[in-house]
Coordinates of N, CA and C in Angstrom, one line a residue:
X1 N -9.0 -36.7 0.7 CA -9.6 -35.6 1.4 C -10.2 -34.6 0.5
X2 N -11.4 -34.2 0.7 CA -12.1 -33.2 -0.1 C -11.4 -31.8 -0.1
X3 N -11.2 -31.2 -1.2 CA -10.6 -29.9 -1.2 C -11.4 -28.9 -0.3
X4 N -10.6 -28.1 0.4 CA -11.2 -27.2 1.4 C -12.3 -26.3 0.8
X5 N -12.1 -25.8 -0.3 CA -13.1 -24.9 -0.9 C -14.4 -25.6 -1.2
X6 N -14.4 -26.9 -1.3 CA -15.6 -27.7 -1.6 C -16.3 -28.2 -0.4
X7 N -15.7 -27.9 0.8 CA -16.4 -28.4 2.0 C -17.4 -27.3 2.5
X8 N -18.7 -27.7 2.7 CA -19.7 -26.8 3.1 C -19.3 -26.1 4.4
X9 N -18.7 -26.7 5.3 CA -18.3 -26.1 6.6 C -17.3 -25.0 6.3
X10 N -16.4 -25.2 5.4 CA -15.4 -24.2 5.1 C -16.0 -23.0 4.5
X11 N -16.9 -23.1 3.6 CA -17.6 -22.0 3.0 C -18.3 -21.2 4.1
X12 N -18.9 -21.8 5.1 CA -19.5 -21.2 6.3 C -18.4 -20.4 7.0
X13 N -17.3 -21.0 7.3 CA -16.2 -20.4 8.0 C -15.7 -19.1 7.3
X14 N -15.5 -19.2 6.0 CA -15.0 -18.1 5.2 C -16.0 -17.0 5.2
X15 N -17.3 -17.3 5.1 CA -18.3 -16.3 5.2 C -18.3 -15.6 6.5
X16 N -18.2 -16.3 7.6 CA -18.1 -15.7 8.9 C -16.8 -14.8 9.0
X17 N -15.7 -15.3 8.5 CA -14.5 -14.5 8.5 C -14.7 -13.2 7.7
X18 N -15.3 -13.3 6.5 CA -15.5 -12.1 5.7 C -16.4 -11.1 6.4
X19 N -17.3 -11.6 7.1 CA -18.3 -10.7 7.8 C -17.8 -10.2 9.1
X20 N -16.6 -10.6 9.5 CA -16.0 -10.2 10.8 C -16.6 -10.9 12.0
X21 N -17.2 -12.0 11.7 CA -17.9 -12.8 12.8 C -17.0 -13.7 13.6
X22 N -15.8 -13.9 13.2 CA -14.9 -14.8 14.0 C -13.5 -14.1 14.0
X23 N -12.7 -14.5 15.0 CA -11.3 -14.1 15.1 C -10.3 -15.2 14.9
X24 N -10.7 -16.4 15.0 CA -9.8 -17.6 14.9 C -10.6 -18.8 14.4
X25 N -9.8 -19.7 13.8 CA -10.3 -21.0 13.4 C -9.5 -22.0 14.1
X26 N -10.1 -22.8 15.0 CA -9.4 -23.8 15.8 C -9.6 -25.2 15.3
X27 N -8.5 -25.9 15.0 CA -8.5 -27.3 14.6 C -7.7 -28.1 15.5
X28 N -7.8 -29.4 15.5 CA -7.0 -30.3 16.3 C -5.7 -30.5 15.7
X29 N -5.6 -30.7 14.4 CA -4.4 -30.9 13.7 C -4.3 -30.0 12.4
X30 N -3.1 -29.7 12.0 CA -2.9 -28.9 10.8 C -3.5 -29.5 9.5
X31 N -3.4 -30.8 9.4 CA -4.0 -31.4 8.2 C -5.5 -31.2 8.0
X32 N -6.2 -30.9 9.1 CA -7.6 -30.6 9.0 C -7.9 -29.4 8.1
X33 N -6.9 -28.5 8.0 CA -7.0 -27.3 7.2 C -6.6 -27.7 5.8
X34 N -5.6 -28.5 5.6 CA -5.2 -28.9 4.3 C -4.1 -30.0 4.4
X35 N -4.1 -30.9 3.4 CA -3.2 -32.1 3.5 C -1.7 -31.7 3.3
X36 N -1.4 -30.6 2.6 CA 0.0 -30.2 2.3 C 0.3 -28.9 3.0
X37 N 1.5 -28.6 3.1 CA 1.9 -27.3 3.7 C 1.4 -26.2 2.7
X38 N 1.5 -26.4 1.5 CA 1.0 -25.4 0.5 C -0.5 -25.1 0.7
X39 N -1.3 -26.1 0.9 CA -2.7 -25.9 1.1 C -2.9 -25.2 2.4
X40 N -2.2 -25.5 3.4 CA -2.4 -24.8 4.7 C -2.0 -23.3 4.6
X41 N -0.9 -23.0 3.9 CA -0.5 -21.6 3.7 C -1.6 -20.9 2.9
X42 N -2.1 -21.4 1.9 CA -3.2 -20.8 1.2 C -4.4 -20.5 2.1
X43 N -4.8 -21.5 2.8 CA -5.9 -21.3 3.7 C -5.6 -20.2 4.8
X44 N -4.4 -20.3 5.4 CA -4.0 -19.3 6.4 C -4.0 -17.9 5.8
X45 N -3.5 -17.8 4.6 CA -3.5 -16.5 3.9 C -4.9 -15.9 3.6
X46 N -5.8 -16.8 3.2 CA -7.2 -16.4 3.0 C -7.9 -16.0 4.3
X47 N -7.6 -16.6 5.4 CA -8.1 -16.2 6.7 C -7.5 -14.9 7.1
X48 N -6.2 -14.8 6.9 CA -5.5 -13.6 7.4 C -6.0 -12.3 6.7
X49 N -6.5 -12.5 5.4 CA -7.1 -11.3 4.7 C -8.2 -10.7 5.5
X50 N -8.8 -11.5 6.4 CA -10.0 -11.0 7.2 C -9.6 -10.8 8.6
X51 N -8.3 -10.9 9.0 CA -7.9 -10.8 10.3 C -8.2 -12.0 11.2
X52 N -8.3 -13.2 10.6 CA -8.6 -14.4 11.3 C -7.3 -15.3 11.4
X53 N -7.1 -15.8 12.6 CA -5.9 -16.6 12.8 C -6.2 -18.1 12.9
X54 N -5.5 -18.9 12.2 CA -5.7 -20.4 12.3 C -4.9 -20.8 13.6
X55 N -5.6 -21.7 14.4 CA -4.9 -22.2 15.6 C -5.1 -23.7 15.7
X56 N -4.0 -24.4 16.0 CA -4.1 -25.8 16.1 C -3.8 -26.2 17.6
X57 N -4.7 -27.0 18.1 CA -4.6 -27.4 19.5 C -3.6 -28.6 19.7
X58 N -3.5 -29.5 18.8 CA -2.7 -30.7 18.9 C -3.3 -31.8 19.7
X59 N -4.4 -31.6 20.3 CA -5.1 -32.7 21.0 C -6.6 -32.3 21.0
X60 N -7.4 -33.4 21.1 CA -8.9 -33.2 21.1 C -9.3 -32.5 22.3
X61 N -10.3 -31.6 22.2 CA -10.8 -30.9 23.3 C -11.7 -31.7 24.2
X62 N -11.6 -31.5 25.4 CA -12.5 -32.2 26.4 C -13.7 -31.2 26.7
X63 N -14.9 -31.8 26.8 CA -16.0 -31.0 27.2 C -16.7 -31.6 28.4
X64 N -17.7 -31.0 28.9 CA -18.4 -31.5 30.1 C -19.1 -32.8 29.8
X65 N -19.3 -33.1 28.5 CA -20.0 -34.3 28.1 C -19.1 -35.4 27.5
X66 N -17.8 -35.2 27.6 CA -16.9 -36.2 27.1 C -15.9 -35.6 26.1
X67 N -15.1 -36.4 25.5 CA -14.0 -36.0 24.7 C -14.5 -35.2 23.4
X68 N -15.6 -35.7 22.8 CA -16.1 -35.1 21.6 C -17.4 -34.3 21.8
X69 N -17.8 -34.1 23.0 CA -19.0 -33.4 23.3 C -20.3 -34.2 23.2
X70 N -20.2 -35.4 22.8 CA -21.4 -36.2 22.6 C -21.9 -36.7 24.0
X71 N -23.2 -36.9 24.1 CA -23.7 -37.4 25.4 C -23.8 -38.9 25.3

């Protein structure tokens, strides 16, 4: 798994968090944030600095277009 800081999407998320543009980061599973508990704590702490809460759903979201939103 690519380190979180090296993922382009994560840089976008942290930029939004720093700008006050988001209030939560929602993932399906905790390992999506980091493979180890230590990684997840670091990521959660980084988000918390900006008032952003990490949330895990535990199941894939359903949309009007199917399980993953694809048509």
